[in-house]
Coordinates of C-alpha atoms and ligand atoms in Angstrom, one line a residue:
X1 CA -68.6 -12.3 11.0
X2 CA -72.1 -11.3 11.0
X3 CA -74.5 -14.0 8.6
X4 CA -75.3 -11.7 5.3
X5 CA -78.6 -12.1 3.6
X6 CA -77.2 -13.8 0.7
X7 CA -75.3 -16.3 3.2
X8 CA -78.9 -16.6 4.5
X9 CA -80.8 -17.4 0.9
X10 CA -77.7 -20.1 0.4
X11 CA -78.4 -21.7 3.5
X12 CA -82.4 -22.1 3.3
X13 CA -81.1 -23.7 -0.4
X14 CA -79.4 -26.0 1.0
X15 CA -81.4 -27.7 3.8
X16 CA -84.7 -26.1 2.9
X17 CA -86.5 -22.8 4.1
X18 CA -88.5 -24.6 6.5
X19 CA -85.1 -25.7 8.2
X20 CA -83.5 -22.6 8.7
X21 CA -85.2 -19.8 10.4
X22 CA -84.1 -16.5 11.9
X23 CA -87.7 -15.7 13.6
X24 CA -86.7 -14.4 17.2
X25 CA -88.6 -16.6 19.6
X26 CA -87.0 -19.9 17.6
X27 CA -83.7 -18.1 18.2
X28 CA -84.2 -17.9 21.9
X29 CA -84.5 -21.6 22.4
X30 CA -81.4 -22.4 20.9
X31 CA -79.5 -19.3 22.8
X32 CA -78.5 -21.0 26.1
X33 CA -77.8 -24.4 28.1
X34 CA -77.4 -25.8 31.2
X35 CA -74.9 -22.9 32.0
X36 CA -77.8 -20.6 31.8
X37 CA -76.0 -18.2 29.9
X38 CA -77.6 -16.9 26.6
X39 CA -76.1 -15.7 23.5
X40 CA -78.5 -15.3 20.6
X41 CA -77.5 -17.0 17.4
X42 CA -78.0 -15.0 14.1
X43 CA -80.0 -18.4 12.8
X44 CA -80.8 -21.8 13.6
X45 CA -80.4 -24.4 11.1
X46 CA -81.7 -28.0 11.0
X47 CA -79.1 -30.0 8.4
X48 CA -80.8 -33.5 7.7
X49 CA -77.6 -35.4 6.4
X50 CA -73.7 -35.2 6.3
X51 CA -73.6 -33.8 3.1
X52 CA -76.1 -31.3 4.0
X53 CA -73.3 -30.4 7.0
X54 CA -70.7 -30.5 4.5
X55 CA -72.6 -27.8 2.1
X56 CA -73.0 -25.7 4.9
X57 CA -69.6 -25.9 6.1
X58 CA -68.1 -25.1 2.8
X59 CA -70.1 -22.0 2.5
X60 CA -69.3 -21.1 5.9
X61 CA -65.6 -21.1 4.8
X62 CA -66.4 -19.2 1.9
X63 CA -68.3 -16.8 3.7
X64 CA -66.7 -16.9 6.9
X65 CA -69.5 -17.3 9.3
X66 CA -69.3 -19.0 12.5
X67 CA -71.0 -22.5 12.9
X68 CA -72.0 -23.9 16.3
X69 CA -73.0 -27.4 16.3
X70 CA -75.7 -28.2 19.1
X71 CA -77.0 -31.5 20.6
X72 CA -79.7 -31.2 22.7
X73 CA -78.0 -28.2 24.5
X74 CA -77.7 -29.8 28.1
X75 CA -74.1 -29.0 28.7
X76 CA -72.7 -27.2 31.9
X77 CA -69.9 -25.3 30.3
X78 CA -71.3 -23.4 27.5
X79 CA -70.0 -25.9 24.3
X80 CA -73.1 -25.3 22.6
X81 CA -73.4 -21.6 22.8
X82 CA -73.1 -19.2 20.1
X83 CA -70.9 -16.9 22.1
X84 CA -69.6 -14.8 19.0
X85 CA -72.5 -15.0 17.2
X86 CA -72.9 -17.4 14.0
X87 CA -75.6 -20.1 13.2
X88 CA -76.3 -23.1 15.8
X89 CA -76.3 -26.3 14.0
X90 CA -78.8 -28.2 15.6
X91 CA -78.5 -32.3 15.0
X92 CA -81.9 -33.4 15.6
X93 CA -83.1 -34.6 12.6
X94 CA -79.8 -37.1 12.3
X95 CA -81.8 -39.1 15.0
X96 CA -81.6 -42.8 13.9
X97 CA -80.0 -45.6 15.4
X98 CA -78.5 -47.1 12.1
X99 CA -77.8 -50.6 13.5
X100 CA -77.6 -53.1 16.0
X101 CA -74.7 -55.8 15.3
X102 CA -75.4 -58.7 17.8
X103 CA -72.7 -60.7 16.2
X104 CA -70.1 -58.0 16.8
X105 CA -70.9 -56.2 19.6
X106 CA -71.1 -53.0 17.9
X107 CA -74.1 -50.5 17.0
X108 CA -74.2 -47.5 14.3
X109 CA -75.7 -44.6 15.5
X110 CA -76.4 -41.0 14.3
X111 CA -75.5 -38.1 16.7
X112 CA -79.3 -36.7 17.2
X113 CA -80.1 -39.9 19.2
X114 CA -81.0 -39.7 22.9
X115 CA -78.9 -41.7 24.8
X116 CA -81.5 -43.2 27.4
X117 CA -83.5 -44.1 23.9
X118 CA -80.0 -46.1 22.8
X119 CA -79.7 -47.6 26.0
X120 CA -83.4 -49.0 25.7
X121 CA -82.8 -50.2 22.2
X122 CA -79.6 -52.1 22.9
X123 CA -81.1 -53.1 26.5
X124 CA -84.2 -55.2 24.2
X125 CA -81.3 -57.0 22.8
X126 CA -79.6 -58.1 25.8
X127 CA -76.7 -55.4 25.4
X128 CA -75.5 -53.1 27.1
X129 CA -74.0 -49.8 26.3
X130 CA -72.4 -48.1 29.5
X131 CA -71.7 -44.5 29.6
X132 CA -75.0 -43.2 30.9
X133 CA -74.5 -39.4 31.8
X134 CA -77.0 -38.0 34.7
X135 CA -78.4 -36.3 31.7
X136 CA -79.5 -39.3 29.6
X137 CA -83.0 -38.7 29.2
X138 CA -82.7 -35.8 27.0
X139 CA -78.7 -35.5 26.2
X140 CA -77.9 -37.0 22.7
X141 CA -75.0 -39.3 21.7
X142 CA -73.5 -36.4 19.4
X143 CA -73.1 -34.1 22.5
X144 CA -71.8 -37.0 25.0
X145 CA -69.1 -37.7 22.6
X146 CA -68.3 -34.3 21.6
X147 CA -67.8 -33.9 25.8
X148 CA -66.8 -37.3 26.2
X149 CA -70.0 -37.3 28.7
X150 CA -68.8 -39.8 32.1
X151 CA -71.4 -40.5 34.7
X152 CA -71.9 -43.0 37.4
X153 CA -70.7 -46.2 36.0
X154 CA -67.5 -44.9 34.8
X155 CA -66.1 -46.8 37.9
X156 CA -66.2 -49.7 36.3
X157 CA -66.9 -49.2 32.7
X158 CA -64.9 -46.2 32.0
X159 CA -66.2 -43.0 29.8
X160 CA -67.9 -42.2 26.8
X161 CA -64.3 -42.6 25.1
X162 CA -63.9 -46.2 25.4
X163 CA -66.8 -47.0 23.9
X164 CA -66.1 -45.2 20.6
X165 CA -64.4 -47.5 17.5
X166 CA -65.3 -45.2 14.9
X167 CA -66.4 -41.8 13.2
X168 CA -67.7 -40.1 10.3
X169 CA -67.2 -36.2 10.7
X170 CA -67.3 -33.3 8.8
X171 CA -64.3 -30.8 8.8
X172 CA -64.5 -27.3 9.0
X173 CA -63.3 -27.4 5.6
X174 CA -66.4 -29.5 4.7
X175 CA -64.4 -32.3 3.8
X176 CA -66.2 -35.6 5.1
X177 CA -63.8 -37.7 7.0
X178 CA -64.1 -41.5 8.5
X179 CA -62.3 -42.2 11.3
X180 CA -61.3 -45.6 13.4
X181 CA -62.4 -49.1 12.7
X182 CA -65.7 -51.4 13.2
X183 CA -63.3 -54.2 14.9
X184 CA -62.3 -54.5 18.1
X185 CA -58.5 -53.6 17.5
X186 CA -57.3 -51.1 14.9
X187 CA -54.0 -49.4 15.4
X188 CA -53.5 -47.8 11.9
X189 CA -52.3 -44.1 11.9
X190 CA -53.1 -41.5 14.4
X191 CA -56.2 -41.9 16.4
X192 CA -58.2 -39.2 15.1
X193 CA -61.7 -40.9 16.6
X194 CA -60.1 -39.8 19.8
X195 CA -58.8 -36.8 18.9
X196 CA -62.6 -35.9 18.0
X197 CA -63.9 -37.7 20.8
X198 CA -64.0 -34.8 23.9
X199 CA -63.3 -31.9 21.3
X200 CA -66.2 -30.2 22.4
X201 CA -67.3 -29.5 18.8
X202 CA -64.1 -27.5 17.7
X203 CA -62.4 -29.7 15.5
X204 CA -65.5 -31.2 13.5
X205 CA -69.1 -32.2 13.6
X206 CA -69.8 -35.9 14.1
X207 CA -72.8 -37.4 11.9
X208 CA -72.3 -41.4 12.1
X209 CA -70.4 -43.5 15.2
X210 CA -69.9 -46.9 15.5
X211 CA -70.3 -47.7 19.1
X212 CA -68.7 -50.9 21.2
X213 CA -71.4 -52.6 23.3
X214 CA -71.0 -55.4 25.7
X215 CA -73.1 -58.4 27.1
X216 CA -76.2 -56.9 29.1
X217 CA -75.1 -58.1 33.0
X218 CA -77.3 -60.7 34.4
X219 CA -77.7 -59.3 37.7
X220 CA -77.8 -55.7 39.4
X221 CA -77.8 -55.1 42.8
X222 CA -77.9 -51.7 44.6
X223 CA -77.6 -50.2 48.2
X224 CA -77.6 -47.2 50.0
X225 CA -75.8 -46.5 52.5
X226 CA -76.3 -43.8 55.0
X227 CA -73.6 -41.8 57.2
X228 CA -73.9 -39.6 59.9
X229 CA -70.6 -37.8 58.6
X230 CA -69.6 -36.9 55.1
X231 CA -65.6 -37.9 56.4
X232 CA -66.5 -41.7 56.6
X233 CA -68.3 -41.7 53.5
X234 CA -65.2 -40.6 51.9
X235 CA -63.2 -43.4 53.6
X236 CA -65.5 -45.6 52.7
X237 CA -65.3 -44.7 49.4
X238 CA -61.2 -45.0 49.3
X239 CA -61.3 -48.4 51.2
X240 CA -63.6 -50.2 48.8
X241 CA -61.1 -49.3 45.7
X242 CA -58.3 -50.0 48.0
X243 CA -59.7 -53.6 49.0
X244 CA -59.7 -53.8 44.9
X245 CA -63.5 -54.2 44.8
X246 CA -64.9 -52.4 41.7
X247 CA -68.5 -51.9 42.0
X248 CA -70.2 -50.4 38.9
X249 CA -71.1 -47.2 40.3
X250 CA -70.3 -45.4 44.0
X251 CA -72.2 -42.2 43.7
X252 CA -72.4 -39.8 46.9
X253 CA -74.9 -37.2 48.1
X254 CA -73.8 -34.8 50.9
X255 CA -76.3 -33.4 53.1
X256 CA -77.1 -30.1 51.7
X257 CA -77.7 -32.3 48.1
X258 CA -80.2 -34.7 49.9
X259 CA -81.8 -32.1 51.1
X260 CA -82.6 -30.3 48.1
X261 CA -83.2 -33.3 46.3
X262 CA -85.7 -34.2 48.9
X263 CA -87.5 -30.8 48.6
X264 CA -87.8 -31.2 44.8
X265 CA -88.8 -34.7 44.6
X266 CA -90.3 -36.1 47.7
X267 CA -89.3 -39.3 47.5
X268 CA -88.5 -40.2 51.3
X269 CA -84.7 -39.6 51.3
X270 CA -82.7 -39.2 54.6
X271 CA -82.5 -35.5 55.2
X272 CA -80.7 -35.9 58.5
X273 CA -77.7 -37.8 56.8
X274 CA -74.2 -36.4 56.6
X275 CA -73.7 -38.1 53.8
X276 CA -75.2 -40.8 51.3
X277 CA -73.7 -43.0 49.0
X278 CA -75.4 -45.5 46.2
X279 CA -73.1 -48.1 45.3
X280 CA -74.6 -50.7 42.3
X281 CA -72.6 -53.6 41.5
X282 CA -73.6 -56.0 38.5
X283 CA -72.4 -59.2 36.8
X284 CA -73.6 -63.2 37.8
X285 CA -76.3 -64.1 40.0
X286 CA -73.9 -65.5 42.7
X287 CA -71.1 -62.8 41.9
X288 CA -73.3 -59.7 42.8
X289 CA -75.2 -61.3 45.6
X290 CA -71.6 -62.2 47.2
X291 CA -69.9 -58.9 46.3
X292 CA -73.0 -56.4 48.0
X293 CA -72.5 -58.6 50.9
X294 CA -68.9 -57.7 51.4
X295 CA -70.0 -54.2 50.7
X296 CA -72.5 -54.0 53.1
X297 CA -70.1 -55.0 55.9
X298 CA -67.2 -53.1 55.0
X299 CA -69.6 -50.3 54.9
X300 CA -70.9 -50.8 58.5
X301 CA -67.5 -51.5 60.0
X302 CA -66.3 -47.8 58.7
X303 CA -69.1 -46.3 60.3
X304 CA -72.3 -46.4 58.0
X305 CA -75.6 -45.7 60.4
X306 CA -77.4 -47.7 57.5
X307 CA -77.7 -49.5 54.8
X308 CA -81.0 -50.5 52.6
X309 CA -81.0 -52.5 49.7
X310 CA -83.3 -52.0 46.7
X311 CA -85.8 -54.8 46.7
X312 CA -87.3 -54.4 43.2
X313 CA -86.7 -52.6 39.9
X314 CA -89.0 -50.1 40.8
X315 CA -87.3 -49.2 44.2
X316 CA -83.8 -49.2 41.9
X317 CA -85.4 -46.9 39.1
X318 CA -86.4 -44.4 42.3
X319 CA -82.8 -44.2 43.7
X320 CA -81.5 -43.4 40.3
X321 CA -84.6 -41.0 39.5
X322 CA -83.4 -39.1 42.6
X323 CA -79.7 -39.3 41.9
X324 CA -80.2 -37.8 38.0
X325 CA -82.5 -34.9 39.7
X326 CA -80.0 -33.7 42.1
X327 CA -78.5 -31.2 39.5
X328 CA -82.0 -29.8 38.5
X329 CA -82.9 -29.8 41.9
X330 CA -80.0 -27.7 42.8
X331 CA -80.7 -25.6 40.0
X332 CA -84.1 -24.6 41.3
X333 CA -82.7 -23.7 44.5
X334 CA -79.9 -21.7 43.2
X335 CA -80.4 -21.1 39.1
X336 CA -77.1 -18.8 39.4
X337 CA -75.1 -22.1 41.2
X338 CA -71.5 -22.6 40.2
X339 CA -70.6 -25.9 39.5
X340 CA -67.1 -27.6 39.4
X341 CA -66.2 -30.9 38.0
X342 CA -62.8 -31.8 39.8
X343 CA -61.4 -35.4 39.9
X344 CA -59.3 -36.6 42.2
X345 CA -57.1 -39.6 42.9
X346 CA -59.5 -41.7 44.6
X347 CA -57.1 -42.2 48.0
X348 CA -57.5 -38.5 48.5
X349 CA -61.1 -38.1 48.3
X350 CA -61.2 -37.9 52.2
X351 CA -58.6 -34.8 51.7
X352 CA -61.0 -32.8 49.3
X353 CA -64.0 -33.4 51.3
X354 CA -62.3 -31.9 54.3
X355 CA -61.1 -29.2 52.2
X356 CA -64.4 -28.2 50.9
X357 CA -65.9 -28.5 54.5
X358 CA -63.2 -26.0 55.5
X359 CA -63.6 -23.9 52.7
X360 CA -67.8 -23.9 53.3
X361 CA -67.0 -22.8 56.8
X362 CA -64.3 -20.0 56.2
X363 CA -66.2 -18.6 52.9
X364 CA -69.5 -18.7 55.0
X365 CA -71.0 -19.7 51.2
X366 CA -73.7 -22.1 50.8
X367 CA -72.3 -25.0 49.0
X368 CA -73.3 -29.1 48.1
X369 CA -71.1 -31.4 47.1
X370 CA -71.7 -34.9 45.0
X371 CA -70.8 -36.8 42.4
X372 CA -69.3 -40.1 41.2
X373 CA -66.5 -40.8 44.0
X374 CA -66.2 -44.1 42.8
X375 CA -63.4 -42.5 40.2
X376 CA -62.4 -39.4 42.5
X377 CA -65.0 -37.2 40.2
X378 CA -66.7 -34.5 42.4
X379 CA -69.5 -31.9 41.6
X380 CA -68.4 -29.1 43.5
X381 CA -71.3 -26.5 43.8
X382 CA -71.7 -23.0 45.2
X383 CA -75.0 -22.2 45.6
X384 CA -75.2 -18.2 45.0
X385 CA -76.9 -15.3 43.9
X386 CA -74.6 -13.8 40.9
X387 CA -76.5 -9.9 41.8
X388 CA -74.6 -10.4 45.0
X389 CA -71.1 -9.3 44.3
X390 CA -69.4 -10.4 47.4
X391 CA -70.8 -13.9 47.3
X392 CA -69.6 -14.0 43.7
X393 CA -66.0 -12.8 44.5
X394 CA -65.9 -15.4 47.3
X395 CA -67.1 -18.1 45.2
X396 CA -64.6 -17.4 42.5
X397 CA -62.1 -17.2 44.8
X398 CA -63.1 -20.7 46.4
X399 CA -63.5 -22.0 42.7
X400 CA -59.6 -21.3 42.4
X401 CA -58.5 -23.0 45.6
X402 CA -60.6 -26.2 45.0
X403 CA -58.8 -26.0 41.5
X404 CA -55.4 -25.4 42.7
X405 CA -55.8 -28.0 45.8
X406 CA -57.0 -30.7 43.0
X407 CA -54.2 -30.1 40.8
X408 CA -51.6 -30.6 44.2
X409 CA -53.3 -33.9 44.9
X410 CA -52.3 -34.9 41.3
X411 CA -56.2 -34.5 39.7
X412 CA -57.9 -32.7 36.8
X413 CA -60.5 -29.8 36.9
X414 CA -62.7 -31.5 35.0
X415 CA -63.7 -34.9 34.8
X416 CA -67.2 -34.8 32.3
X417 CA -68.3 -31.3 32.0
X418 CA -65.7 -30.2 29.6
X419 CA -63.9 -27.1 29.2
X420 CA -66.3 -24.8 26.9
X421 CA -66.6 -21.1 28.0
X422 CA -66.6 -21.4 31.9
X423 CA -63.4 -23.0 32.4
X424 CA -60.9 -21.6 29.6
X425 CA -59.4 -19.5 32.3
X426 CA -58.3 -22.1 34.4
X427 CA -56.9 -24.3 31.6
X428 CA -53.3 -23.2 31.7
X429 CA -53.5 -24.2 35.6
X430 CA -53.3 -27.8 33.8
X431 CA -52.2 -27.6 30.6
X432 CA -48.5 -26.3 29.9
X433 CA -47.7 -24.2 27.4
X434 CA -46.0 -26.8 24.8
X435 CA -49.3 -28.8 25.3
X436 CA -51.4 -25.8 24.8
X437 CA -49.6 -24.8 21.8
X438 CA -49.7 -28.4 20.2
X439 CA -53.6 -28.0 20.8
X440 CA -53.8 -24.5 19.1
X441 CA -51.7 -26.0 16.0
X442 CA -54.2 -28.9 15.7
X443 CA -56.8 -26.8 15.9
X444 CA -55.7 -24.8 12.8
X445 CA -55.0 -27.7 10.6
X446 CA -58.8 -28.8 11.1
X447 CA -60.0 -25.3 11.3
X448 CA -57.7 -22.8 9.2
X449 CA -60.4 -20.0 9.4
X450 CA -61.4 -20.5 12.9
X451 CA -65.3 -20.7 12.0
X452 CA -66.3 -23.7 13.9
X453 CA -67.5 -23.0 17.4
X454 CA -65.0 -20.4 18.1
X455 CA -64.4 -19.1 21.7
X456 CA -64.5 -22.3 23.4
X457 CA -61.5 -24.3 25.4
X458 CA -58.7 -21.9 24.6
X459 CA -58.4 -19.1 27.0
X460 CA -59.1 -15.6 25.3
X461 CA -55.6 -14.0 24.3
Ligands
LIG501 C1 -74.5 -35.5 37.4 O1 -73.8 -36.0 37.7 C2 -73.8 -34.1 36.6 O2 -75.3 -34.8 38.0 C3 -74.3 -32.6 36.4 O3 -72.7 -34.2 36.0 C4 -73.3 -31.9 37.8 O4 -75.0 -29.9 38.2 C5 -73.6 -30.7 38.4 O5 -72.9 -30.1 39.2
LIG502 ZN1 -71.5 -36.0 36.8

């Protein structure tokens, strides 16, 4: 299904010549994502509206070429890669915040808006959009919705899907649909909004979204908690949840993640610690003050070496800068790192931590783990050099073992990065035959000719 010259000409008529390129250097820029894998597209196109996208998809359907939607390309599982060629459709020109409606606590936004910019815009109005993936400085809302991004604040506030009320999307056939509502409630018909969120750009291209907002919390308090032993940190996380305390974040970094991030940023992280937690609470001033005191004494009681309070906004910002830099820091150290995104029930975090320690010991592999401990979401990273075949084999075996143990504990193999291409061969471990068949049927209904984002999610036949 290579792109013909006549299709290219028609694409250029739709968006204008300057918004559709086949220049090699441009193609390269849109050929990779955070997985580091590269697939060159046949062309890159920059539409301006849902009508443009509708015309492109109608053409793709008729002349049978693949279309791969792309946000900022920061995905972790290859969702925006043109693995079978085709045109990469970049959403960056649809980048407007259309409305922030204070009276109804909603916003209407286009998909190309950078998530962090949206945070700033709503916070100026004393409103709050909780989903905050680590990539929020550069990832876009469209990509966040396509992958159902999570991030640190999910412990208290849930994930992206919990903030999407309604959508406009272009189907692979070119039809433009509207799903969902603008109201708090709404149960008319099947929930197509939820079906599209997290569908990894395989069912439709989101062009407009209605998002739910909250009032901005009055006060935020953040502590870092240092532990000598990772196990004690993991038990502390489970204990916090068991006691019914729900901070807005409970993030953890193991020693390898701390050291790597410190050597990348040099901001004084405790490189001798076995593990570090970043716990943040929000709410009314008096509530956060009490809650943080309860948390401090709970952490000390569970064996923390030290608890430090972020005294100023600048200190808190530095901490989050460090947290959000873990992934880039690890990539700098090991560009080929394998990163996983498992989630286990929160009472089982200590079991998973012990398992990973045992695996590290047994395999001799260099591993770094960190993540959103408060929701049981562990980023298990193997720091390998893929050219080393022996290491690669060991790493793949380790990943399989971690996945199997995750499922045994009642968890899931991906909490927020999606399946894409890197996890598609494992999907059958979690999803049953009947359910997978249903999913394939849904894909067929939406995309009868299989032109949208092929080769993703489903295992190769
Ligand atoms: C994070 O939480 C991201 O920082 C990236 O989900 C995770 O690189 C990773 O493993
Ligand atoms: Zn994460």
